[in-house]
Amino acid sequence: MQKISIIGLGWIGLPLAKILQEKGHQVIGSTTTAEKANLLLKEGINAIQFSLDPYPSGVGFQQLFQSETLVINIPPRSRYDGGEKYLEQLKFLKDLLLTSAIKKVVYVSSTGVYPDENNQSGYTENDILNAENSGNLNLWKAEKYLQENLSQKLSIIRFGGLLGDDRIPGKYFSGKENVTGHTGVNFIYRLDAARLIAYVIEKELWGETFNGVAPKHPLRKEIYEKNARELGIDPPLSYAHEKENDQRIISGQKILEKAFDFLYPDPLDFPYSYPNQ
């Protein structure tokens, strides 16, 4: 059993907390409002209010830094705003970690950090990223800062599109024209994302970077059309003209080689819940 803290009990952090608790770990997590913290407490999740704006604030948030392992699950607000406030948040977080009991850290990043360029063979964790080629400069700076400034063991998980349940890709393009449909997706099911974080912690996969994407990459059009058929939503009205060799694939092979087993390896099989069903 470990004592594990999760900063950010959101769409991924909450199922992660439940998974870790079911496995017997002692879990404490944070949310940015006292109201949500109280609701989570009623669900049996040890939650406290904590925020970085960029200064740390909250009630009793020091408890978060008394665990053995910390999951940082606070993405930047935007990939385009310069990210200075986000880096300030991480600097204050680093200062809190300096005098903490934390020995190991998982940082939740995104595959958006890879270049916005075609790559049919798939970007891997071994690809060299820098300020010039990164598709998300804020995330690249964040990863680099944590790697260079934390004394704790650090692993980074770069998730693809987090989907499933009430996040339905076809809904976002329903009835729209000129939709991109011919490119392969880099998606991961919500529960698989939470399970992958738990797997890294329990298997002690430290000092690593992993891409969190489902092994299969069906075309966007296939997913949108299937969502429309199964959920009763309108498909896109039209699709954009296909461009030759226009594919930006992210490889998830590395975590498979560590024997991680996806519940939903094919995004065409992700389960969804729609209000009208």
Short mmCIF file of C-alpha atoms in Angstrom, two decimals:
data_model
loop_
_atom_site.label_atom_id
_atom_site.label_comp_id
_atom_site.label_asym_id
_atom_site.label_seq_id
_atom_site.Cartn_x
_atom_site.Cartn_y
_atom_site.Cartn_z
CA MET A 1 0.00 0.00 0.00
CA GLN A 2 1.17 3.49 -0.85
CA LYS A 3 0.01 6.92 0.19
CA ILE A 4 -0.72 8.75 -3.06
CA SER A 5 -1.74 12.36 -3.69
CA ILE A 6 -3.51 13.57 -6.83
CA ILE A 7 -3.50 17.25 -7.69
CA GLY A 8 -6.55 17.59 -9.91
CA LEU A 9 -9.50 15.31 -9.19
CA GLY A 10 -11.05 15.99 -12.57
CA TRP A 11 -12.24 13.84 -15.46
CA ILE A 12 -9.19 11.56 -15.18
CA GLY A 13 -8.09 12.26 -11.62
CA LEU A 14 -11.36 11.13 -10.05
CA PRO A 15 -11.48 7.64 -11.66
CA LEU A 16 -7.76 7.33 -10.88
CA ALA A 17 -8.48 7.99 -7.20
CA LYS A 18 -11.19 5.34 -7.20
CA ILE A 19 -8.93 2.77 -8.92
CA LEU A 20 -6.10 3.36 -6.46
CA GLN A 21 -8.45 3.14 -3.47
CA GLU A 22 -9.87 -0.15 -4.77
CA LYS A 23 -6.29 -1.45 -4.96
CA GLY A 24 -5.81 -0.64 -1.28
CA HIS A 25 -3.81 2.56 -1.54
CA GLN A 26 -4.40 5.55 0.72
CA VAL A 27 -5.45 8.40 -1.57
CA ILE A 28 -5.86 12.13 -1.05
CA GLY A 29 -6.68 14.54 -3.85
CA SER A 30 -7.41 18.15 -4.59
CA THR A 31 -10.01 20.23 -6.35
CA THR A 32 -10.12 23.98 -6.79
CA THR A 33 -13.37 24.63 -4.90
CA ALA A 34 -14.50 23.77 -1.39
CA GLU A 35 -17.93 22.85 -2.76
CA LYS A 36 -16.57 20.13 -5.03
CA ALA A 37 -14.26 18.90 -2.27
CA ASN A 38 -17.29 18.43 -0.01
CA LEU A 39 -19.16 16.54 -2.73
CA LEU A 40 -16.19 14.22 -3.26
CA LEU A 41 -15.91 13.60 0.47
CA LYS A 42 -19.50 12.35 0.40
CA GLU A 43 -18.43 9.93 -2.40
CA GLY A 44 -15.73 8.53 -0.15
CA ILE A 45 -12.84 10.41 -1.77
CA ASN A 46 -10.49 12.23 0.62
CA ALA A 47 -10.53 15.61 -1.13
CA ILE A 48 -9.32 19.04 -0.10
CA GLN A 49 -9.51 22.45 -1.73
CA PHE A 50 -6.22 23.52 -3.30
CA SER A 51 -5.33 25.89 -6.10
CA LEU A 52 -2.29 27.57 -7.65
CA ASP A 53 -3.05 31.09 -8.83
CA PRO A 54 -0.06 30.97 -9.17
CA TYR A 55 0.46 31.10 -5.41
CA PRO A 56 -0.72 28.01 -3.50
CA SER A 57 -3.90 28.45 -1.51
CA GLY A 58 -6.46 26.25 0.21
CA VAL A 59 -7.31 24.67 3.53
CA GLY A 60 -4.99 21.97 4.84
CA PHE A 61 -3.36 21.47 1.43
CA GLN A 62 -0.06 20.59 3.13
CA GLN A 63 -1.53 17.09 3.48
CA LEU A 64 -1.03 16.63 -0.26
CA PHE A 65 2.72 16.74 0.24
CA GLN A 66 2.89 14.12 2.98
CA SER A 67 2.43 11.19 0.58
CA GLU A 68 5.03 9.00 -1.06
CA THR A 69 3.79 9.60 -4.61
CA LEU A 70 2.26 12.68 -6.26
CA VAL A 71 0.26 12.87 -9.51
CA ILE A 72 0.29 16.33 -11.10
CA ASN A 73 -2.81 16.60 -13.25
CA ILE A 74 -3.18 20.32 -13.95
CA PRO A 75 -2.87 21.17 -17.65
CA PRO A 76 -2.17 24.69 -18.91
CA ARG A 77 -5.27 26.69 -19.74
CA SER A 78 -4.18 27.27 -23.31
CA ARG A 79 -1.41 26.27 -25.66
CA TYR A 80 -1.33 29.82 -27.04
CA ASP A 81 -1.22 32.18 -24.02
CA GLY A 82 2.54 32.05 -23.47
CA GLY A 83 2.24 29.81 -20.45
CA GLU A 84 4.08 32.12 -18.05
CA LYS A 85 1.43 31.75 -15.35
CA TYR A 86 1.49 27.97 -15.77
CA LEU A 87 5.27 27.88 -15.32
CA GLU A 88 4.87 30.05 -12.22
CA GLN A 89 2.38 27.53 -10.87
CA LEU A 90 4.88 24.72 -11.41
CA LYS A 91 7.65 26.74 -9.74
CA PHE A 92 5.54 27.19 -6.60
CA LEU A 93 4.68 23.49 -6.75
CA LYS A 94 8.38 22.65 -7.01
CA ASP A 95 9.06 24.78 -3.92
CA LEU A 96 6.41 22.86 -1.99
CA LEU A 97 8.00 19.60 -3.10
CA LEU A 98 11.46 20.63 -1.90
CA THR A 99 10.55 20.14 1.77
CA SER A 100 7.92 17.44 1.30
CA ALA A 101 7.78 13.70 1.89
CA ILE A 102 7.13 13.10 -1.82
CA LYS A 103 9.59 10.67 -3.39
CA LYS A 104 7.97 10.00 -6.80
CA VAL A 105 6.01 12.18 -9.24
CA VAL A 106 3.81 11.47 -12.25
CA TYR A 107 3.26 14.47 -14.52
CA VAL A 108 0.25 14.28 -16.83
CA SER A 109 1.14 15.85 -20.17
CA SER A 110 -0.28 15.59 -23.70
CA THR A 111 0.71 14.26 -27.11
CA GLY A 112 0.10 17.83 -28.24
CA VAL A 113 3.74 18.38 -27.29
CA TYR A 114 4.77 16.58 -30.53
CA PRO A 115 5.18 18.61 -33.73
CA ASP A 116 2.09 19.58 -35.73
CA GLU A 117 3.52 17.77 -38.73
CA ASN A 118 2.71 14.60 -40.63
CA ASN A 119 4.23 11.40 -39.31
CA GLN A 120 2.70 8.21 -40.65
CA SER A 121 5.11 5.92 -38.82
CA GLY A 122 4.23 7.50 -35.48
CA TYR A 123 5.92 9.89 -33.07
CA THR A 124 7.62 8.06 -30.21
CA GLU A 125 8.97 8.99 -26.81
CA ASN A 126 12.48 8.92 -28.31
CA ASP A 127 11.80 11.79 -30.71
CA ILE A 128 13.81 14.89 -29.84
CA LEU A 129 11.60 17.85 -28.95
CA ASN A 130 12.65 21.48 -28.62
CA ALA A 131 11.21 24.98 -28.51
CA GLU A 132 11.21 25.17 -32.32
CA ASN A 133 9.40 21.94 -33.20
CA SER A 134 7.06 21.34 -30.26
CA GLY A 135 3.36 21.57 -31.03
CA ASN A 136 2.66 22.92 -27.54
CA LEU A 137 5.43 25.13 -26.24
CA ASN A 138 3.85 25.46 -22.77
CA LEU A 139 3.85 21.71 -22.24
CA TRP A 140 7.36 21.32 -23.58
CA LYS A 141 8.58 24.01 -21.15
CA ALA A 142 6.67 22.35 -18.30
CA GLU A 143 8.13 18.91 -18.97
CA LYS A 144 11.63 20.34 -19.30
CA TYR A 145 11.28 22.40 -16.11
CA LEU A 146 10.15 19.44 -14.02
CA GLN A 147 12.84 17.16 -15.45
CA GLU A 148 15.54 19.69 -14.61
CA ASN A 149 14.30 20.91 -11.22
CA LEU A 150 12.67 18.05 -9.33
CA SER A 151 14.79 15.91 -7.05
CA GLN A 152 12.08 13.25 -6.97
CA LYS A 153 11.81 10.34 -9.40
CA LEU A 154 9.69 11.62 -12.29
CA SER A 155 7.68 9.94 -15.03
CA ILE A 156 5.72 11.79 -17.72
CA ILE A 157 2.60 10.46 -19.41
CA ARG A 158 1.56 12.15 -22.65
CA PHE A 159 -2.09 11.40 -23.29
CA GLY A 160 -3.82 11.58 -26.63
CA GLY A 161 -7.43 12.66 -26.94
CA LEU A 162 -9.24 11.69 -23.73
CA LEU A 163 -12.63 10.37 -24.81
CA GLY A 164 -15.45 8.00 -23.90
CA ASP A 165 -18.53 8.19 -21.67
CA ASP A 166 -19.95 11.73 -22.03
CA ARG A 167 -17.10 12.98 -24.25
CA ILE A 168 -18.31 12.00 -27.71
CA PRO A 169 -16.12 13.01 -30.68
CA GLY A 170 -19.00 12.84 -33.18
CA LYS A 171 -21.03 15.29 -31.13
CA TYR A 172 -18.48 18.06 -31.62
CA PHE A 173 -18.74 17.81 -35.43
CA SER A 174 -22.43 16.97 -35.75
CA GLY A 175 -24.02 18.84 -38.66
CA LYS A 176 -20.84 20.70 -39.54
CA GLU A 177 -19.31 21.13 -42.98
CA ASN A 178 -15.80 20.57 -44.31
CA VAL A 179 -14.83 18.37 -41.36
CA THR A 180 -11.45 16.62 -41.38
CA GLY A 181 -12.27 12.93 -41.55
CA HIS A 182 -9.42 11.17 -43.34
CA THR A 183 -6.77 11.29 -40.60
CA GLY A 184 -6.13 8.60 -38.00
CA VAL A 185 -6.98 9.42 -34.40
CA ASN A 186 -4.75 9.31 -31.32
CA PHE A 187 -7.40 8.66 -28.67
CA ILE A 188 -7.48 6.90 -25.32
CA TYR A 189 -10.51 5.84 -23.33
CA ARG A 190 -11.00 7.68 -20.05
CA LEU A 191 -10.74 4.61 -17.84
CA ASP A 192 -7.69 3.32 -19.70
CA ALA A 193 -5.98 6.67 -19.06
CA ALA A 194 -6.63 6.38 -15.32
CA ARG A 195 -5.53 2.73 -15.34
CA LEU A 196 -2.31 3.65 -17.16
CA ILE A 197 -1.34 6.18 -14.47
CA ALA A 198 -2.04 3.60 -11.77
CA TYR A 199 0.02 1.04 -13.73
CA VAL A 200 3.05 3.33 -13.89
CA ILE A 201 2.84 3.89 -10.13
CA GLU A 202 2.34 0.26 -9.14
CA LYS A 203 4.95 -1.12 -11.55
CA GLU A 204 7.47 1.52 -10.42
CA LEU A 205 8.11 2.72 -13.98
CA TRP A 206 10.08 5.79 -12.94
CA GLY A 207 12.36 8.02 -14.96
CA GLU A 208 10.31 7.28 -18.09
CA THR A 209 8.08 9.06 -20.60
CA PHE A 210 5.08 7.22 -22.01
CA ASN A 211 2.57 8.01 -24.73
CA GLY A 212 -0.94 7.20 -23.54
CA VAL A 213 -2.81 6.39 -26.75
CA ALA A 214 -4.86 3.39 -27.81
CA PRO A 215 -2.92 1.02 -30.11
CA LYS A 216 -5.34 1.39 -33.04
CA HIS A 217 -5.83 4.57 -35.07
CA PRO A 218 -9.09 4.42 -37.04
CA LEU A 219 -10.06 7.34 -39.26
CA ARG A 220 -11.95 10.25 -37.71
CA LYS A 221 -14.71 9.77 -40.28
CA GLU A 222 -15.25 6.17 -39.12
CA ILE A 223 -15.69 7.30 -35.53
CA TYR A 224 -18.00 10.22 -36.33
CA GLU A 225 -20.21 8.04 -38.51
CA LYS A 226 -20.39 5.28 -35.90
CA ASN A 227 -21.28 7.79 -33.18
CA ALA A 228 -24.06 9.09 -35.41
CA ARG A 229 -25.48 5.62 -36.07
CA GLU A 230 -25.33 4.38 -32.50
CA LEU A 231 -26.19 7.55 -30.58
CA GLY A 232 -28.77 9.13 -32.84
CA ILE A 233 -26.83 12.31 -33.56
CA ASP A 234 -26.41 13.95 -36.96
CA PRO A 235 -23.17 13.12 -38.78
CA PRO A 236 -21.04 15.88 -40.35
CA LEU A 237 -22.67 17.39 -43.43
CA SER A 238 -19.46 17.15 -45.45
CA TYR A 239 -15.81 16.25 -45.15
CA ALA A 240 -12.70 18.16 -46.19
CA HIS A 241 -10.72 17.16 -49.26
CA GLU A 242 -8.18 14.47 -48.43
CA LYS A 243 -4.53 15.46 -48.50
CA GLU A 244 -1.93 12.97 -49.60
CA ASN A 245 0.16 11.54 -46.72
CA ASP A 246 -1.71 13.72 -44.21
CA GLN A 247 -1.33 11.62 -41.07
CA ARG A 248 -0.01 12.58 -37.62
CA ILE A 249 0.15 9.34 -35.67
CA ILE A 250 1.39 8.94 -32.08
CA SER A 251 2.85 5.55 -31.18
CA GLY A 252 1.70 3.87 -27.99
CA GLN A 253 4.01 0.89 -28.43
CA LYS A 254 6.29 1.63 -25.46
CA ILE A 255 3.64 1.13 -22.76
CA LEU A 256 2.49 -2.07 -24.53
CA GLU A 257 6.05 -3.37 -24.24
CA LYS A 258 5.71 -2.84 -20.46
CA ALA A 259 2.76 -5.29 -20.59
CA PHE A 260 0.00 -2.73 -20.08
CA ASP A 261 -3.34 -4.11 -21.27
CA PHE A 262 -5.88 -1.70 -22.74
CA LEU A 263 -9.55 -2.33 -21.99
CA TYR A 264 -10.36 -0.55 -25.26
CA PRO A 265 -7.45 -0.77 -27.72
CA ASP A 266 -9.68 0.40 -30.61
CA PRO A 267 -11.33 3.85 -30.39
CA LEU A 268 -14.19 2.51 -32.51
CA ASP A 269 -15.20 0.45 -29.48
CA PHE A 270 -15.15 3.21 -26.84
CA PRO A 271 -18.40 3.20 -24.81
CA TYR A 272 -20.42 6.41 -24.75
CA SER A 273 -23.43 7.72 -22.89
CA TYR A 274 -25.70 10.23 -24.61
CA PRO A 275 -28.60 12.05 -22.90
CA ASN A 276 -31.12 11.12 -25.59
CA GLN A 277 -30.43 7.40 -25.41
#
